[in-house]
mmCIF file of C-alpha atoms in Angstrom:
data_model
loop_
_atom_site.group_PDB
_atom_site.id
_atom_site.type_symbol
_atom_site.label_atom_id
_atom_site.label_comp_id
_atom_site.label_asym_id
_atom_site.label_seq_id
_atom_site.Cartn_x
_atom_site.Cartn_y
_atom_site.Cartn_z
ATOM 1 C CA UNK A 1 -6.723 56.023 -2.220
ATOM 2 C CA UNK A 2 -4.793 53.256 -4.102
ATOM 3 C CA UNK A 3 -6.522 50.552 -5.962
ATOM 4 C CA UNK A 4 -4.768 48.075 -3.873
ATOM 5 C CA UNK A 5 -5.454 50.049 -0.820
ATOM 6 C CA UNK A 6 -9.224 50.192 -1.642
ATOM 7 C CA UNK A 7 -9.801 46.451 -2.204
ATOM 8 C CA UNK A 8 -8.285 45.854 0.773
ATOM 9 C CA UNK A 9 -10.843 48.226 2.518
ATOM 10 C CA UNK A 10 -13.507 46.138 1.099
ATOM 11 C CA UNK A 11 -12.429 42.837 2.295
ATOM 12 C CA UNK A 12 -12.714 44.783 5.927
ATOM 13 C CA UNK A 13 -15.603 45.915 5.757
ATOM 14 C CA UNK A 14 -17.235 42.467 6.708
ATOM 15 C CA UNK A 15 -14.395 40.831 8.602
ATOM 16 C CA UNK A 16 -16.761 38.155 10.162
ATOM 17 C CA UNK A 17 -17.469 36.954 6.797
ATOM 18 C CA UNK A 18 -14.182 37.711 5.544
ATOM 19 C CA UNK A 19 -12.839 35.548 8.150
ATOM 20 C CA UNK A 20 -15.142 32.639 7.424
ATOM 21 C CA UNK A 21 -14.475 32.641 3.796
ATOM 22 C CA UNK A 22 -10.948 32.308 4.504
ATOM 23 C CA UNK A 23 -11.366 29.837 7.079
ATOM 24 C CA UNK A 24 -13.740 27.469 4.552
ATOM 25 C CA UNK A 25 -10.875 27.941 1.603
ATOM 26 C CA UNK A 26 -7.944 27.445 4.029
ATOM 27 C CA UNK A 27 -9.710 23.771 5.283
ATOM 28 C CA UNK A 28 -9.665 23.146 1.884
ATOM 29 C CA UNK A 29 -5.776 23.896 1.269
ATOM 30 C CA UNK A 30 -5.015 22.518 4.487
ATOM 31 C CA UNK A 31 -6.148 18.954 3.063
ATOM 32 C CA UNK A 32 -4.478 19.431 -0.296
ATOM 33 C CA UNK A 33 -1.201 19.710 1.601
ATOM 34 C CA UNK A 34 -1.522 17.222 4.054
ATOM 35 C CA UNK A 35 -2.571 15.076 1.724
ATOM 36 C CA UNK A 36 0.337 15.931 -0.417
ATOM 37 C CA UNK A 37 2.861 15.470 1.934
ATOM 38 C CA UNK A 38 1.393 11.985 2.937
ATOM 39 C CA UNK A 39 1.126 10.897 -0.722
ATOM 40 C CA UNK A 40 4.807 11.869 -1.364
ATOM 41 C CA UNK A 41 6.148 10.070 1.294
ATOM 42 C CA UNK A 42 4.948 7.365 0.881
ATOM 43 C CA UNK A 43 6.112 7.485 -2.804
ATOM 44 C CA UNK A 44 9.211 8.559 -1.545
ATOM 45 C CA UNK A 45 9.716 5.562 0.473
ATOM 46 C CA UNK A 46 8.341 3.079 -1.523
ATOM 47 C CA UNK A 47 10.562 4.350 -4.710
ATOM 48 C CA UNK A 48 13.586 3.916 -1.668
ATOM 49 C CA UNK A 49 12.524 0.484 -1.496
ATOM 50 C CA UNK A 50 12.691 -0.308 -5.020
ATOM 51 C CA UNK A 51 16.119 0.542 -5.771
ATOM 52 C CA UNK A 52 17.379 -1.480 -2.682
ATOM 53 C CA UNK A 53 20.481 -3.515 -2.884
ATOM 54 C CA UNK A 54 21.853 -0.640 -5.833
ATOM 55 C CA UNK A 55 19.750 -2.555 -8.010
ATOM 56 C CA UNK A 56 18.734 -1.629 -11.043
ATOM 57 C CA UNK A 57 15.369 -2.738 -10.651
ATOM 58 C CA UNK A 58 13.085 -5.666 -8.855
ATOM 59 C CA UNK A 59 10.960 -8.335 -10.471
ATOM 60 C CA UNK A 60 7.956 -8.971 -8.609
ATOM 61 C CA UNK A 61 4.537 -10.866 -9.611
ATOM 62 C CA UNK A 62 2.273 -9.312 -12.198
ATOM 63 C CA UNK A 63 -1.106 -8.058 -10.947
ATOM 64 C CA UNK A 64 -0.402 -8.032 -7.650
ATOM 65 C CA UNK A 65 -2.526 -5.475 -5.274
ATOM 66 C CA UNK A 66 0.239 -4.683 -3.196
ATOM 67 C CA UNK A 67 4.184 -4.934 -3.408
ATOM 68 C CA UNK A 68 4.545 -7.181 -0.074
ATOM 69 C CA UNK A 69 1.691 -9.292 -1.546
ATOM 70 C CA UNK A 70 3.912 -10.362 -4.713
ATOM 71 C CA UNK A 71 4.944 -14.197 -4.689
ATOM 72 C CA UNK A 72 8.217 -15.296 -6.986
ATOM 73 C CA UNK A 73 9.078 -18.996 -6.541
ATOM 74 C CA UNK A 74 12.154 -19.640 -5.862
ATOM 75 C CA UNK A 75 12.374 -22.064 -9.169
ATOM 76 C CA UNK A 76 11.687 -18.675 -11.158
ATOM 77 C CA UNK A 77 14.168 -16.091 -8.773
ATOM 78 C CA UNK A 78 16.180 -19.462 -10.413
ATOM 79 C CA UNK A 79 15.818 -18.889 -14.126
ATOM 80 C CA UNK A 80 15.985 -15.220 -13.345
ATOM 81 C CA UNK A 81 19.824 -15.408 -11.495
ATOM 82 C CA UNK A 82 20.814 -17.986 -14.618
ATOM 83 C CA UNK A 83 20.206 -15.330 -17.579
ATOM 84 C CA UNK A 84 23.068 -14.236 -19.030
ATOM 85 C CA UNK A 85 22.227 -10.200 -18.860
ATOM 86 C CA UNK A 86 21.957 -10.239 -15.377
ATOM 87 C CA UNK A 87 25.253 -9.960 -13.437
ATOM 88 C CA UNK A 88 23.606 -10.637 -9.998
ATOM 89 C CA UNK A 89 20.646 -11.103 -7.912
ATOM 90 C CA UNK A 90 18.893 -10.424 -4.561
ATOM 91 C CA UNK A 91 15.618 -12.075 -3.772
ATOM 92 C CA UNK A 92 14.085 -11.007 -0.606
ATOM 93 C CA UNK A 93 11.179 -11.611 0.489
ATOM 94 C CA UNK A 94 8.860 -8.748 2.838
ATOM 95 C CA UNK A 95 7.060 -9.768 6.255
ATOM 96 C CA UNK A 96 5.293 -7.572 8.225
ATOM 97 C CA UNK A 97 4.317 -8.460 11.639
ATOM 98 C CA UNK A 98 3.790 -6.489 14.478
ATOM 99 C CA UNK A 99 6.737 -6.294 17.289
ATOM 100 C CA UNK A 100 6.809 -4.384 20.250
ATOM 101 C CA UNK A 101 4.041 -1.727 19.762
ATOM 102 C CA UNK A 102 5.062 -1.381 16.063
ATOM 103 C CA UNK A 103 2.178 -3.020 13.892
ATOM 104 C CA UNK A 104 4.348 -2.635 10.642
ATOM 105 C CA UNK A 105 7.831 -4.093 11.776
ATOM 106 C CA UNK A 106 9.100 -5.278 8.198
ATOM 107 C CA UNK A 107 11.577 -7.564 8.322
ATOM 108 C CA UNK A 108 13.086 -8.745 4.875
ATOM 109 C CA UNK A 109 14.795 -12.002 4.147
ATOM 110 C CA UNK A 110 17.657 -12.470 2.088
ATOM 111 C CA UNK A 111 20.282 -15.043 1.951
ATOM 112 C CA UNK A 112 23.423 -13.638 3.826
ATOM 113 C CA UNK A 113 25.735 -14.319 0.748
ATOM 114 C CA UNK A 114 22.697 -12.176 -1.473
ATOM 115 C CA UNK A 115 23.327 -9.405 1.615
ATOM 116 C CA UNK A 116 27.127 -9.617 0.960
ATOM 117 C CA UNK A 117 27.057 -8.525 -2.698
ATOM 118 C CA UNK A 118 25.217 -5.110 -0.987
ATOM 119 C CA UNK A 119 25.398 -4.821 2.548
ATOM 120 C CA UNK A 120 23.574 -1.910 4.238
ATOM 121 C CA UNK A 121 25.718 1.102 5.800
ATOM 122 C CA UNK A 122 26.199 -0.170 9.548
ATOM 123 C CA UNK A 123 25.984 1.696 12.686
ATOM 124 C CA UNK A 124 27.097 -1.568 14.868
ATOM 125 C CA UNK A 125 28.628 -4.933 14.102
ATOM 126 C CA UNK A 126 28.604 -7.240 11.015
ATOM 127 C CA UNK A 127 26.208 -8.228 8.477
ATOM 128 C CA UNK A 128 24.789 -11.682 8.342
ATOM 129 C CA UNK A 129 27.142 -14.792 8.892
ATOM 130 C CA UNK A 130 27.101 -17.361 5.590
ATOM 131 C CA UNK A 131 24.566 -20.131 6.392
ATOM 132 C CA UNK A 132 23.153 -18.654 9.829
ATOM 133 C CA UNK A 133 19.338 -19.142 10.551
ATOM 134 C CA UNK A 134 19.542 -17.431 13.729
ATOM 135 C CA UNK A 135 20.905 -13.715 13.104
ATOM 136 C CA UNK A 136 19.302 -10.629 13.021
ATOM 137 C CA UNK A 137 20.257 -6.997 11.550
ATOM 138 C CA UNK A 138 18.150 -4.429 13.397
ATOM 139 C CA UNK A 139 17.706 -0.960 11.325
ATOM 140 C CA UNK A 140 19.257 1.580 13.861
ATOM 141 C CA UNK A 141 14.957 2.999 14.556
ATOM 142 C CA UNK A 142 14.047 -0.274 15.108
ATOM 143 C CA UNK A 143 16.612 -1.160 17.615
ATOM 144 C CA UNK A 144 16.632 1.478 19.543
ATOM 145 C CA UNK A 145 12.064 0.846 19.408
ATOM 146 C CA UNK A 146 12.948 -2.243 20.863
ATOM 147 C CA UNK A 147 15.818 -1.460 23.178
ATOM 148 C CA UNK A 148 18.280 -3.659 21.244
ATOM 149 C CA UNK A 149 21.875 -3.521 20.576
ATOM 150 C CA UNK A 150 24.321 -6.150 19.206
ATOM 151 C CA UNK A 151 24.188 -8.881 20.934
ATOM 152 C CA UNK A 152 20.669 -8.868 22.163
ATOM 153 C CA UNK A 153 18.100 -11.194 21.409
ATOM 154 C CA UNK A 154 14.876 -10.576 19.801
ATOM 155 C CA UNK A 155 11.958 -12.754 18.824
ATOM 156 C CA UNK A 156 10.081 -12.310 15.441
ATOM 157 C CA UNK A 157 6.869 -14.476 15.347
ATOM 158 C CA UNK A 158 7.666 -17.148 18.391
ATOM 159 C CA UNK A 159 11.043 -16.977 16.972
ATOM 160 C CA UNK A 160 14.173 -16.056 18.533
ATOM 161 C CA UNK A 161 17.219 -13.573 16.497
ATOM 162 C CA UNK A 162 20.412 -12.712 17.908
ATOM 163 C CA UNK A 163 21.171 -9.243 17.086
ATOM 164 C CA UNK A 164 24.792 -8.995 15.114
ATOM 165 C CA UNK A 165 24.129 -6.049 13.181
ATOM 166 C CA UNK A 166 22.364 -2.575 13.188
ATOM 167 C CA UNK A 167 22.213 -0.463 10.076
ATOM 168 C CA UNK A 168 20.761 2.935 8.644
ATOM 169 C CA UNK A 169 19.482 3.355 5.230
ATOM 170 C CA UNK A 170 17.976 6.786 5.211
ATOM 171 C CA UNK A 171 14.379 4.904 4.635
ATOM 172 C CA UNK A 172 12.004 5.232 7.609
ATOM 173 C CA UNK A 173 10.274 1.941 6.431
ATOM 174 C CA UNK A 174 13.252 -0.107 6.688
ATOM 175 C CA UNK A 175 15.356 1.540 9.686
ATOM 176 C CA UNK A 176 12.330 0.485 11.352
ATOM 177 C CA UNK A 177 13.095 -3.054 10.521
ATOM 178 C CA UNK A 178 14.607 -5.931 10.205
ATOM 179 C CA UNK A 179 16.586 -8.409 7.791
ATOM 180 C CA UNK A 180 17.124 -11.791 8.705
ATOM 181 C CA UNK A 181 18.018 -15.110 6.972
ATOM 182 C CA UNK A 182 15.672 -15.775 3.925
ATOM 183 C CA UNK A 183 14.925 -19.244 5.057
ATOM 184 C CA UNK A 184 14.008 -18.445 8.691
ATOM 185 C CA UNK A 185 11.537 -15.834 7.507
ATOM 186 C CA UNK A 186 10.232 -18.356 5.264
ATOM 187 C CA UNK A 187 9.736 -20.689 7.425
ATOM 188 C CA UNK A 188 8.255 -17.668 10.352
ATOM 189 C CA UNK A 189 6.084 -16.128 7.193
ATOM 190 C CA UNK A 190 4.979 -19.937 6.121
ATOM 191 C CA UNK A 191 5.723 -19.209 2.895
ATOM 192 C CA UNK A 192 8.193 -21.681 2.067
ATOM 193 C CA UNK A 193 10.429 -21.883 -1.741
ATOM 194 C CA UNK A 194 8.877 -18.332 -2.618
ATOM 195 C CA UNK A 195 9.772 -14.597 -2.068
ATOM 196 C CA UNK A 196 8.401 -11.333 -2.509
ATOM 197 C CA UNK A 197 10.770 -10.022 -5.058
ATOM 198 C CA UNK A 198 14.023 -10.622 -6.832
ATOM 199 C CA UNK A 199 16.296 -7.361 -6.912
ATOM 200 C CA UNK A 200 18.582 -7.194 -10.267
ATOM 201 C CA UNK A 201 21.753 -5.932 -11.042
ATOM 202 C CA UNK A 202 22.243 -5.946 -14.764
ATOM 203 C CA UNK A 203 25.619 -6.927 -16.053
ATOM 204 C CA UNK A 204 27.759 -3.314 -16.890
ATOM 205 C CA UNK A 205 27.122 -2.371 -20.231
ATOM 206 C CA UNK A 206 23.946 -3.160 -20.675
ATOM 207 C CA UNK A 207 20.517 -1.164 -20.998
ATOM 208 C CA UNK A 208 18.592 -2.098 -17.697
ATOM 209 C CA UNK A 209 15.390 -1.313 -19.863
ATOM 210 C CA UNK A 210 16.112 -3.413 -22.503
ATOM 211 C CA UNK A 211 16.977 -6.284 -20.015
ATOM 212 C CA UNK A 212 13.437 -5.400 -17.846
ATOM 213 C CA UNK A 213 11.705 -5.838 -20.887
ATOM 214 C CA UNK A 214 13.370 -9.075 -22.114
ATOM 215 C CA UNK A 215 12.691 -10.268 -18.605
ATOM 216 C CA UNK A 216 9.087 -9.427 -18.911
ATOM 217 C CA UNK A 217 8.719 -11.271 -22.408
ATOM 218 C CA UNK A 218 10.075 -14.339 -21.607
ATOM 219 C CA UNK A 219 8.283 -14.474 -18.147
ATOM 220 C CA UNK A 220 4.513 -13.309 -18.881
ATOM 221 C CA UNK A 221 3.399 -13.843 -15.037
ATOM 222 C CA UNK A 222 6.394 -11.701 -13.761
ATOM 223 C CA UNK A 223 6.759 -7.847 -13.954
ATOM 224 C CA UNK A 224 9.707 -5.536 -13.259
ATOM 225 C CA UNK A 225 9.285 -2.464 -11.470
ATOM 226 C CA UNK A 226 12.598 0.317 -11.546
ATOM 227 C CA UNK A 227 10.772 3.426 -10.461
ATOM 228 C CA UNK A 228 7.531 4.805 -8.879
ATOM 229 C CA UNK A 229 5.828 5.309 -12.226
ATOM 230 C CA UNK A 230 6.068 1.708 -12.909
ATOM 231 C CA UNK A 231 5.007 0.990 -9.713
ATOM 232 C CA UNK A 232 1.193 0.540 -10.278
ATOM 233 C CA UNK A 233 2.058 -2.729 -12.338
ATOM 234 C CA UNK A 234 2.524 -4.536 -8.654
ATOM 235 C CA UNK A 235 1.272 -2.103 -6.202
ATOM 236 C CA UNK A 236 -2.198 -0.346 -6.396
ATOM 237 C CA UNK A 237 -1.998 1.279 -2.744
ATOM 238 C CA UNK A 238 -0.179 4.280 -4.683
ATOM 239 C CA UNK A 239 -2.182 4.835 -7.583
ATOM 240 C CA UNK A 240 -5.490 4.560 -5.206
ATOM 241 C CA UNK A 241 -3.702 7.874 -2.992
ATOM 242 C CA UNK A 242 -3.285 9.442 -6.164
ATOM 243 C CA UNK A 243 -6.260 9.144 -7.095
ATOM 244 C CA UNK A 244 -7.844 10.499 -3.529
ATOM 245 C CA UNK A 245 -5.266 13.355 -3.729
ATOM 246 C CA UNK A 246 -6.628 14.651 -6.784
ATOM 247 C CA UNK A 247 -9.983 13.858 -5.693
ATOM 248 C CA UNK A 248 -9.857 16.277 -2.390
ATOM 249 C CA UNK A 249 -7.961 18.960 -5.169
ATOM 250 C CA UNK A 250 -10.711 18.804 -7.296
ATOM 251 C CA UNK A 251 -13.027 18.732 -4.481
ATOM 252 C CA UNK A 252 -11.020 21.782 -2.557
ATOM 253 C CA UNK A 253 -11.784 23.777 -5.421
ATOM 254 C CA UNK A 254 -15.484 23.111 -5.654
ATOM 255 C CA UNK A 255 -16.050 23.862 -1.858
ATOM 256 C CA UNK A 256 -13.910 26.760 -1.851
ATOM 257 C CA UNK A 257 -15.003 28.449 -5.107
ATOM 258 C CA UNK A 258 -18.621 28.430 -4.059
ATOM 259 C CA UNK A 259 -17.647 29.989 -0.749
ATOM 260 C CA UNK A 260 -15.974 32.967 -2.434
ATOM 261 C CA UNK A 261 -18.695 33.150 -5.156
ATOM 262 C CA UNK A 262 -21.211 33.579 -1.793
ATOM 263 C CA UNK A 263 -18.772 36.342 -0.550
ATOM 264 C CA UNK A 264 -17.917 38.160 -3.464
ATOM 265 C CA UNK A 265 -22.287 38.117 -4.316
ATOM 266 C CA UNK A 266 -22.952 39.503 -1.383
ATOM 267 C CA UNK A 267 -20.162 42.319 -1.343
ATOM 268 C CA UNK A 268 -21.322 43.160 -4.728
ATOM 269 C CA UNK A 269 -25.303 43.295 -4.010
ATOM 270 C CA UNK A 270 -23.983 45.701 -0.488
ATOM 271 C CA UNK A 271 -22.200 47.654 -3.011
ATOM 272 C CA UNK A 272 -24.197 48.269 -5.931
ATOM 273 C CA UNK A 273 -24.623 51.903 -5.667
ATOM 274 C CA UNK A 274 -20.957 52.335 -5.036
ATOM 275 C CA UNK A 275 -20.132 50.458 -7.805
ATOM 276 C CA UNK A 276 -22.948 52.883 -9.559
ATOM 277 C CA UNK A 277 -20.896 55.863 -8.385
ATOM 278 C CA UNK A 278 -17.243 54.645 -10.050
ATOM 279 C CA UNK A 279 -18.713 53.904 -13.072
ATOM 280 C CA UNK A 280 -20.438 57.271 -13.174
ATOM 281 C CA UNK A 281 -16.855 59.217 -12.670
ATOM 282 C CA UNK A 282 -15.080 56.958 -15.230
ATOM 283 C CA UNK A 283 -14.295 53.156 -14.262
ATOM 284 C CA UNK A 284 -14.575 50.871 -16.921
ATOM 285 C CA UNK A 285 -15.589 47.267 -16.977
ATOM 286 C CA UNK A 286 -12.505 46.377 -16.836
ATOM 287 C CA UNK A 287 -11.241 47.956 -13.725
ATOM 288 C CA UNK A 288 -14.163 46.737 -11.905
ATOM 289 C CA UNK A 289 -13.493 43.405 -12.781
ATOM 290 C CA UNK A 290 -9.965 43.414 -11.533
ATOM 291 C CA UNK A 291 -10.999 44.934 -8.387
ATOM 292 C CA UNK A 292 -13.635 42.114 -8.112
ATOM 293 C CA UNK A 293 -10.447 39.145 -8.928
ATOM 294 C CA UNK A 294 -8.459 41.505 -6.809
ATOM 295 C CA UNK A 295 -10.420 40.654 -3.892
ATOM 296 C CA UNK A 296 -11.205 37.509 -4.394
ATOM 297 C CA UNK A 297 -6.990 36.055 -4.863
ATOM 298 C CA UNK A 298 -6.376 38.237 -2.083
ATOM 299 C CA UNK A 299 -8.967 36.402 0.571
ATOM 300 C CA UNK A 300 -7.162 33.055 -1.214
ATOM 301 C CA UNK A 301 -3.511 34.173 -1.080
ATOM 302 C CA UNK A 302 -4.487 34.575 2.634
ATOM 303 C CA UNK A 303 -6.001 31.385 2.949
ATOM 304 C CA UNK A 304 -3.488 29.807 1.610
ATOM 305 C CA UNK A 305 -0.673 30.790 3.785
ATOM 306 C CA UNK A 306 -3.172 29.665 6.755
ATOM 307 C CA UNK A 307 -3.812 26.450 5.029
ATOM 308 C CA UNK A 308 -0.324 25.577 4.329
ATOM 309 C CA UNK A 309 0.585 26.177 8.041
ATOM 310 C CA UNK A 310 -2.337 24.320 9.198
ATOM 311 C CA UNK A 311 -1.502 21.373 6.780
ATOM 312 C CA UNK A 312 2.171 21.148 7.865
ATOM 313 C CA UNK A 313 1.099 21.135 11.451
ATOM 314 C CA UNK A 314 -1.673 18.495 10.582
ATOM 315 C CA UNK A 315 1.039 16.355 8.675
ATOM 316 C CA UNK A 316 2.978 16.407 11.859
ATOM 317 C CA UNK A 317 0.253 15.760 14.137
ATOM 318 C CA UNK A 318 0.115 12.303 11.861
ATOM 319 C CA UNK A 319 3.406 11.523 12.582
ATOM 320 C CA UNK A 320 3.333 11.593 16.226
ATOM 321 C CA UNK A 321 1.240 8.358 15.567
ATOM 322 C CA UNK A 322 3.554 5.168 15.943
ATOM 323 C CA UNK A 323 2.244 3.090 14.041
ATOM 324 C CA UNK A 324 2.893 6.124 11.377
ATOM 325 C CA UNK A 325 6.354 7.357 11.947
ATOM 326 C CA UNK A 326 7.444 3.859 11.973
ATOM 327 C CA UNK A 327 6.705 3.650 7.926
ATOM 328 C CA UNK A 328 5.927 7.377 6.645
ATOM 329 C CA UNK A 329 8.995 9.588 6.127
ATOM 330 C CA UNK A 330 6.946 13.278 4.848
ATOM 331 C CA UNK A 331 8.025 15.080 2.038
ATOM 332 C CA UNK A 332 7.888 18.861 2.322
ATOM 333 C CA UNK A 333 8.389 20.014 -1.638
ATOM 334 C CA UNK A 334 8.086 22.871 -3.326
ATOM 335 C CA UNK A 335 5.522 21.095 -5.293
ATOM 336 C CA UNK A 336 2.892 20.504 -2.914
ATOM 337 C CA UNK A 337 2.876 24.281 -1.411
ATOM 338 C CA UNK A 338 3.119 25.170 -5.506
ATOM 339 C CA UNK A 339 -0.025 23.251 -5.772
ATOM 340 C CA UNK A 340 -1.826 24.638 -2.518
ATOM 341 C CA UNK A 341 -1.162 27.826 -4.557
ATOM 342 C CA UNK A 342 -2.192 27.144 -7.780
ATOM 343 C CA UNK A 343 -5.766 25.592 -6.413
ATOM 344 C CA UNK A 344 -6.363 28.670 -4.567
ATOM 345 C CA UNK A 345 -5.818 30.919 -7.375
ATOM 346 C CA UNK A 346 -7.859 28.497 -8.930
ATOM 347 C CA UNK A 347 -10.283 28.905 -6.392
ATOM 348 C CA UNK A 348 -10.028 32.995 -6.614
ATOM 349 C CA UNK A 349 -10.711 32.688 -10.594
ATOM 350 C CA UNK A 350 -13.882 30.520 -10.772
ATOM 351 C CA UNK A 351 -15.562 32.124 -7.636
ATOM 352 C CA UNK A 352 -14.924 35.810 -8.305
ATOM 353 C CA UNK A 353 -16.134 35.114 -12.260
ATOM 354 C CA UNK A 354 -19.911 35.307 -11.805
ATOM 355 C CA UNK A 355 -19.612 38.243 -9.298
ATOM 356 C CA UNK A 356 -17.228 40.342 -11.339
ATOM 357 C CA UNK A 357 -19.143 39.645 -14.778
ATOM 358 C CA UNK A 358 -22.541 40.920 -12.540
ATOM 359 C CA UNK A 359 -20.923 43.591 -11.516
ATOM 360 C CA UNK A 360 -19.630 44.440 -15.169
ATOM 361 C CA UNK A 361 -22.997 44.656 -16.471
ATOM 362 C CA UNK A 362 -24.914 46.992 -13.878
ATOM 363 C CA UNK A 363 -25.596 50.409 -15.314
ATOM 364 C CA UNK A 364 -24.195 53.104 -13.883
ATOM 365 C CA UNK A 365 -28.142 54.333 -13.598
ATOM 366 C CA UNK A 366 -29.469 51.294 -12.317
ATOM 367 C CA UNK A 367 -27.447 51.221 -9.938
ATOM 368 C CA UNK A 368 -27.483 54.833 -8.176
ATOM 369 C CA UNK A 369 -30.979 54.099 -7.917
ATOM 370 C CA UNK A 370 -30.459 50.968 -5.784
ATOM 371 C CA UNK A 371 -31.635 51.267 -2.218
#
């Protein structure tokens, strides 16, 4: 019999609690890659949203809890546009109200002649006429939500658009929306003279960093934000999931190690005299041991191809949620199943160590004598 082929036997003899221990580790990596996939999405789409407009990156206000919470006055998206580094920008400002049976419609105002230096890619008609309070361009998921098409009308907060334009960015968050004319979300939002953000294109030659920084020394209540690691200086939503994703890792290891270490004890107290018997005829520490880890990665190698299907299907069990789909675009990487992986082996490491080091020191004596 092969070594592989007798470790295997093992793990059969008790395929109740076999099954179970599988089942307990696989919950466990069933989380970790939900989770994952959740967490990267949203990172994905919010890291979409900051390079809008081909910007280089967006000033927003310092401290604030959440990106759509961020208030620039107008008077400072001002002295902003005026530097001479900056070649252009975009100030927009983020509402999110809920239309149709969409609780997260986002609809972002810009001026129309801010929306003509970077227009969206359009499915349907024209972008935003210069000076219009009344237009509307509907992301293509959005319109076809609300059953729109150019030339419909649609009303945002007791407010009535006329469709002119539908457009698709490849970002679930905003083909689910809306932009409009800065001033009429202003005035829908009640947040009049201010916006969420200012977009900035720097002027060519220049090191957007540099310029970012500058723009943060001169302006000690503003921030800039140009990618997702940066993005924790205006939006705390992401480093919070972050932080619960490698909470339920750390915590997927814990629950799952202690359910192997309860298998792998009890296989090893069943199997004492056997164990007796190879180390009578010759097996070393050693090659106990490895049969011991053997075991254990292979009940977590099969857990976590159970796991990773579970937490795929689970991901896409979320999605079939509205409210969800309409802002959550899930990211399948090799990096989440890598990690599944590397916190079962983890898993198979710290619950097979007591077992295998017991089983390491019984002598061969002791144990033929075990009843």
């Amino acid at each position: 019999m092969t070594f592989i082929a007798l470790i295997t036997k093992n793990l059969v003899r008790q395929p109740v609690r076999t099954a179970l221990t599988v089942l307990g580790i696989s919950i466990g990596i069933t989380t970790v890659v939900a989770l994952g996939v959740i967490v990267g999405g949203m990172k994905a789409t919010t890291s979409q949203i900051l390079r809008a407009y081909n910007s280089d990156f967006i000033v927003a206000r310092k401290g604030a809890a959440d990106l759509s919470l961020s208030t620039v006055t107008e008077q400072e998206a001002d002295e902003i546009a005026r530097r001479p580094d900056v070649d252009h920008t975009i100030r927009a400002l983020f509402d999110i109200t809920q239309v149709g049976d969409n609780p997260f419609f986002a609809t972002m105002g810009v001026r129309p002649q801010d929306l003509a230096l970077a227009p969206p890619a359009l499915v349907a008609g024209t972008i935003l006429s210069a000076g219009t309070t009344e237009e509307i361009l509907l992301g293509d998921a959005g319109a076809a939500n609300l059953h729109a098409s150019v030339g419909s009308t649609v009303e945002l907060q007791g407010r009535s658009f006329r469709v002119v334009g539908i457009y698709h960015t490849g970002n679930t968050y905003q083909d689910n929306g809306a932009m409009a004319p800065l001033r009429a979300v202003q005035d829908a939002a009640g947040k009049a003279n201010t916006v969420t953000g200012v977009y900035v294109v720097v002027k060519a030659g220049l090191d957007p960093v540099q310029v970012a920084q500058s723009i943060r020394d001169d302006s000690p209540l503003l921030t800039t934000v140009a990618n997702i690691s940066e993005v924790s200086r205006v939006d705390q939503g992401i480093v919070l999931m972050d932080a619960l994703d490698l909470a339920i890792t750390a915590l997927a290891v814990g629950i799952g190690a202690i359910g192997v270490m309860n298998t792998m004890v009890m296989s090893v107290f069943e199997r004492t005299r056997e164990i007796g018997i190879l180390r009578a005829v010759g097996w070393r520490g050693s090659r106990i041991m490895r049969m011991i880890v053997g075991e254990s990665l292979i009940l977590c190698l099969i857990a976590t191809v159970v796991g990773s299907a579970l937490g795929v299907a689970a991901s896409r069990a979320v999605l079939m949620i509205p409210a969800v789909q309409s802002v959550l675009d899930p990211q399948y990487t090799v990096n989440i199943f890598a990690r599944a992986l590397g916190v079962a082996i983890a898993v198979a490491l710290v619950g097979a160590a007591y077992p295998a080091i017991r089983a390491v020191r019984l002598a061969p004596m002791e144990a033929l004598r075990h009843e």
